[in-house]
CSV table of C-alpha atoms in Angstrom, one decimal:
chain,number,residue,atom,x,y,z
A,1,UNK,CA,0.0,0.0,0.0
A,2,UNK,CA,0.9,3.6,-0.2
A,3,UNK,CA,3.4,4.7,2.4
A,4,UNK,CA,5.0,8.0,3.3
A,5,UNK,CA,8.4,7.8,4.9
A,6,UNK,CA,10.2,10.6,6.6
A,7,UNK,CA,13.8,11.0,7.7
A,8,UNK,CA,15.4,11.7,10.0
A,9,UNK,CA,13.3,10.7,12.9
A,10,UNK,CA,15.1,13.1,15.3
A,11,UNK,CA,17.4,16.0,14.7
A,12,UNK,CA,19.3,18.0,17.4
A,13,UNK,CA,20.9,21.2,16.3
A,14,UNK,CA,22.5,24.2,17.8
A,15,UNK,CA,20.6,27.4,17.4
A,16,UNK,CA,21.7,29.0,14.1
A,17,UNK,CA,22.4,25.8,12.3
A,18,UNK,CA,20.4,24.6,9.4
A,19,UNK,CA,17.9,21.7,9.4
A,20,UNK,CA,16.4,19.6,6.7
A,21,UNK,CA,13.8,16.8,6.8
A,22,UNK,CA,13.0,14.6,3.9
A,23,UNK,CA,9.7,12.9,2.9
A,24,UNK,CA,9.4,10.0,0.4
A,25,UNK,CA,6.3,8.4,-1.0
A,26,UNK,CA,6.1,5.0,-2.6
A,27,UNK,CA,3.6,6.4,-5.1
A,28,UNK,CA,3.1,9.6,-7.0
A,29,UNK,CA,1.3,12.3,-5.0
A,30,UNK,CA,-1.1,14.8,-6.4
A,31,UNK,CA,0.1,17.3,-3.8
A,32,UNK,CA,1.9,17.3,-0.5
A,33,UNK,CA,1.3,19.2,2.7
A,34,UNK,CA,3.5,20.0,5.6
A,35,UNK,CA,2.4,20.4,9.2
A,36,UNK,CA,4.2,21.5,12.4
A,37,UNK,CA,3.3,20.1,15.9
A,38,UNK,CA,4.7,21.9,18.8
A,39,UNK,CA,5.4,19.9,22.0
A,40,UNK,CA,2.0,19.2,23.7
A,41,UNK,CA,0.2,20.8,20.8
A,42,UNK,CA,-1.7,19.7,17.7
A,43,UNK,CA,-0.5,19.7,14.0
A,44,UNK,CA,-0.8,23.1,12.3
A,45,UNK,CA,-0.8,23.4,8.6
A,46,UNK,CA,2.3,25.1,7.1
A,47,UNK,CA,2.1,24.8,3.4
A,48,UNK,CA,1.0,22.8,0.4
A,49,UNK,CA,2.9,22.0,-2.8
A,50,UNK,CA,1.2,20.9,-5.9
A,51,UNK,CA,3.4,21.3,-9.0
A,52,UNK,CA,6.3,19.1,-10.0
A,53,UNK,CA,9.6,20.7,-8.9
A,54,UNK,CA,7.7,23.4,-7.0
A,55,UNK,CA,9.7,25.5,-4.4
A,56,UNK,CA,8.0,27.7,-1.9
A,57,UNK,CA,9.5,29.8,0.8
A,58,UNK,CA,8.2,31.1,4.1
A,59,UNK,CA,10.8,33.3,5.7
A,60,UNK,CA,13.5,30.9,6.9
A,61,UNK,CA,11.6,27.8,5.7
A,62,UNK,CA,12.0,26.4,2.1
A,63,UNK,CA,9.8,23.7,0.8
A,64,UNK,CA,10.5,21.6,-2.3
A,65,UNK,CA,8.4,19.1,-4.2
A,66,UNK,CA,10.3,16.6,-6.3
A,67,UNK,CA,10.1,16.4,-10.1
A,68,UNK,CA,8.5,13.0,-9.9
A,69,UNK,CA,6.1,14.2,-7.1
A,70,UNK,CA,7.3,11.3,-4.9
A,71,UNK,CA,9.5,13.2,-2.5
A,72,UNK,CA,9.6,16.5,-0.7
A,73,UNK,CA,11.8,18.4,1.7
A,74,UNK,CA,11.6,21.1,4.3
A,75,UNK,CA,14.7,23.1,5.0
A,76,UNK,CA,15.1,25.6,7.8
A,77,UNK,CA,17.9,28.1,7.6
A,78,UNK,CA,19.4,29.4,10.8
A,79,UNK,CA,17.2,27.6,13.3
A,80,UNK,CA,15.7,29.3,16.3
A,81,UNK,CA,14.3,27.9,19.5
A,82,UNK,CA,10.8,28.7,18.2
A,83,UNK,CA,11.4,26.1,15.5
A,84,UNK,CA,11.3,23.3,18.0
A,85,UNK,CA,8.6,20.7,17.3
A,86,UNK,CA,7.8,17.8,15.0
A,87,UNK,CA,7.4,18.3,11.3
A,88,UNK,CA,5.1,16.1,9.4
A,89,UNK,CA,4.5,15.7,5.7
A,90,UNK,CA,1.2,14.4,4.4
A,91,UNK,CA,0.0,13.2,1.1
A,92,UNK,CA,-3.5,12.2,0.0
A,93,UNK,CA,-4.4,8.8,-1.4
A,94,UNK,CA,-5.3,8.6,-5.0
A,95,UNK,CA,-9.0,9.3,-4.4
A,96,UNK,CA,-8.1,12.1,-2.0
A,97,UNK,CA,-10.1,11.0,1.1
A,98,UNK,CA,-7.4,9.4,3.1
A,99,UNK,CA,-4.2,11.2,4.1
A,100,UNK,CA,-1.0,9.4,4.7
A,101,UNK,CA,1.1,11.3,7.3
A,102,UNK,CA,4.8,10.7,7.5
A,103,UNK,CA,6.2,9.5,10.8
A,104,UNK,CA,7.5,13.0,11.5
A,105,UNK,CA,10.9,14.5,12.2
A,106,UNK,CA,11.3,15.8,15.8
A,107,UNK,CA,13.5,18.9,15.8
A,108,UNK,CA,15.2,20.1,19.0
A,109,UNK,CA,17.1,23.3,19.0
A,110,UNK,CA,19.7,24.1,21.7
A,111,UNK,CA,20.1,27.7,22.6
B,1,UNK,CA,-13.9,32.2,14.2
B,2,UNK,CA,-13.9,29.1,16.4
B,3,UNK,CA,-11.6,26.3,15.5
B,4,UNK,CA,-12.1,22.6,15.9
B,5,UNK,CA,-13.0,21.6,19.4
B,6,UNK,CA,-12.8,18.2,21.1
B,7,UNK,CA,-14.1,16.9,24.3
B,8,UNK,CA,-13.1,15.7,26.8
B,9,UNK,CA,-9.5,16.9,26.7
B,10,UNK,CA,-8.5,14.0,28.9
B,11,UNK,CA,-10.1,10.7,29.6
B,12,UNK,CA,-9.0,8.0,32.0
B,13,UNK,CA,-10.9,4.8,31.8
B,14,UNK,CA,-10.6,1.3,33.0
B,15,UNK,CA,-9.9,-1.6,30.7
B,16,UNK,CA,-13.0,-3.0,29.3
B,17,UNK,CA,-15.1,0.1,29.6
B,18,UNK,CA,-16.6,2.0,26.6
B,19,UNK,CA,-15.6,5.6,25.8
B,20,UNK,CA,-17.0,8.3,23.5
B,21,UNK,CA,-14.9,11.1,22.1
B,22,UNK,CA,-16.5,14.1,20.6
B,23,UNK,CA,-15.4,16.5,17.8
B,24,UNK,CA,-17.0,19.8,16.7
B,25,UNK,CA,-15.6,20.7,13.4
B,26,UNK,CA,-15.3,24.2,12.0
B,27,UNK,CA,-18.7,25.4,10.7
B,28,UNK,CA,-19.0,24.9,7.0
B,29,UNK,CA,-16.3,22.3,6.8
B,30,UNK,CA,-17.7,19.2,5.0
B,31,UNK,CA,-14.8,16.8,5.6
B,32,UNK,CA,-13.9,15.4,8.9
B,33,UNK,CA,-11.0,13.1,9.9
B,34,UNK,CA,-10.1,11.1,13.0
B,35,UNK,CA,-6.5,10.2,13.7
B,36,UNK,CA,-4.7,8.5,16.5
B,37,UNK,CA,-1.3,9.5,17.8
B,38,UNK,CA,0.6,7.3,20.2
B,39,UNK,CA,3.3,8.9,22.4
B,40,UNK,CA,6.0,10.3,20.2
B,41,UNK,CA,4.6,8.7,17.1
B,42,UNK,CA,3.1,9.9,13.8
B,43,UNK,CA,-0.6,10.3,13.0
B,44,UNK,CA,-2.5,7.1,12.2
B,45,UNK,CA,-5.6,7.6,10.0
B,46,UNK,CA,-8.7,6.1,11.5
B,47,UNK,CA,-11.8,7.3,9.6
B,48,UNK,CA,-13.0,10.0,7.2
B,49,UNK,CA,-16.4,11.6,6.6
B,50,UNK,CA,-17.4,13.8,3.7
B,51,UNK,CA,-20.9,15.3,3.6
B,52,UNK,CA,-23.5,12.6,3.3
B,53,UNK,CA,-21.3,10.1,1.7
B,54,UNK,CA,-20.5,6.7,3.3
B,55,UNK,CA,-17.5,7.2,5.6
B,56,UNK,CA,-14.1,5.7,4.8
B,57,UNK,CA,-13.5,3.4,7.7
B,58,UNK,CA,-10.5,1.7,6.3
B,59,UNK,CA,-8.2,2.9,9.1
B,60,UNK,CA,-10.2,1.6,12.0
B,61,UNK,CA,-7.9,-0.9,13.9
B,62,UNK,CA,-10.7,-3.2,15.0
B,63,UNK,CA,-14.5,-3.6,15.2
B,64,UNK,CA,-14.3,-2.1,18.7
B,65,UNK,CA,-13.9,1.2,17.1
B,66,UNK,CA,-16.8,3.1,15.4
B,67,UNK,CA,-17.6,6.6,14.5
B,68,UNK,CA,-20.6,8.6,13.4
B,69,UNK,CA,-21.3,12.1,12.2
B,70,UNK,CA,-24.7,13.6,12.9
B,71,UNK,CA,-26.1,16.2,10.5
B,72,UNK,CA,-22.9,16.6,8.8
B,73,UNK,CA,-21.4,18.4,11.8
B,74,UNK,CA,-20.5,16.9,15.2
B,75,UNK,CA,-18.8,13.5,15.2
B,76,UNK,CA,-18.3,11.0,17.9
B,77,UNK,CA,-15.7,8.2,18.0
B,78,UNK,CA,-16.7,5.3,20.2
B,79,UNK,CA,-14.3,2.7,21.5
B,80,UNK,CA,-15.9,-0.3,23.0
B,81,UNK,CA,-14.2,-2.6,25.6
B,82,UNK,CA,-11.1,-0.4,25.7
B,83,UNK,CA,-7.7,-2.0,25.9
B,84,UNK,CA,-4.5,-0.6,27.2
B,85,UNK,CA,-3.1,-0.4,23.7
B,86,UNK,CA,-5.9,2.1,22.9
B,87,UNK,CA,-4.1,4.7,25.1
B,88,UNK,CA,-3.2,7.5,22.8
B,89,UNK,CA,-4.2,11.0,21.8
B,90,UNK,CA,-7.1,11.0,19.4
B,91,UNK,CA,-7.1,14.0,17.0
B,92,UNK,CA,-9.9,15.3,14.9
B,93,UNK,CA,-9.4,17.5,11.9
B,94,UNK,CA,-11.8,19.2,9.5
B,95,UNK,CA,-11.3,20.7,6.1
B,96,UNK,CA,-13.4,22.7,3.6
B,97,UNK,CA,-13.7,19.9,1.1
B,98,UNK,CA,-12.9,16.3,0.3
B,99,UNK,CA,-10.2,17.1,-2.2
B,100,UNK,CA,-6.7,16.4,-0.8
B,101,UNK,CA,-5.9,20.0,-1.7
B,102,UNK,CA,-7.6,21.4,1.3
B,103,UNK,CA,-5.6,22.0,4.5
B,104,UNK,CA,-6.7,20.2,7.6
B,105,UNK,CA,-7.5,22.1,10.8
B,106,UNK,CA,-6.8,20.0,13.9
B,107,UNK,CA,-8.5,20.1,17.2
B,108,UNK,CA,-6.5,20.0,20.5
B,109,UNK,CA,-7.1,16.2,20.8
B,110,UNK,CA,-8.4,13.9,23.5
B,111,UNK,CA,-5.8,12.1,25.6
B,112,UNK,CA,-7.1,8.7,26.4
B,113,UNK,CA,-5.5,6.6,29.1
B,114,UNK,CA,-6.7,3.1,29.7
B,115,UNK,CA,-5.7,1.6,33.0
């Protein structure tokens, strides 16, 4: 069945260092969404990518969607302590009603 | 406006008892999802509702789990004869439509502990 894998599972960085998490799907995705979950909180939508090769930026965050629409990445430049949390990617099943969430990458930023 | 709300926020129950978890989606949102998140883990899809269509129950882990959505709004997730492995945070999310292109708005979750 369709699976969405995410690596790494954990990442510890010093404040100011960069961070990247990768998302890989076993099947082509129509689109991909990214969510952030702060410790003790619930997932909050960050962005959606739809087009092959699409790149979107939100301040220090850069999101990419692969050419084959099977992988995606989130890169954070110069991390801050406010970036702490778990980042999930999510892609819909072919008929759109079931979302597959990646296992998440937990980011810890040391001040 | 109001976001997705869930109740109760915490529920402690004894093994074997039934529990009901409630979700109030954002007004006007036709799609509603239930997920389960075990400690430190990802989100496990449970069930999906879209308007008056038959729900997608493909993620329900066993027949002890059921869910309904009344009037296309409020949803309840029922777990019968709870087991310790049911302990988790149960998250509800709603979105404007059924297409995978709509973002999901999550509620704060219900933390279920089965003793």
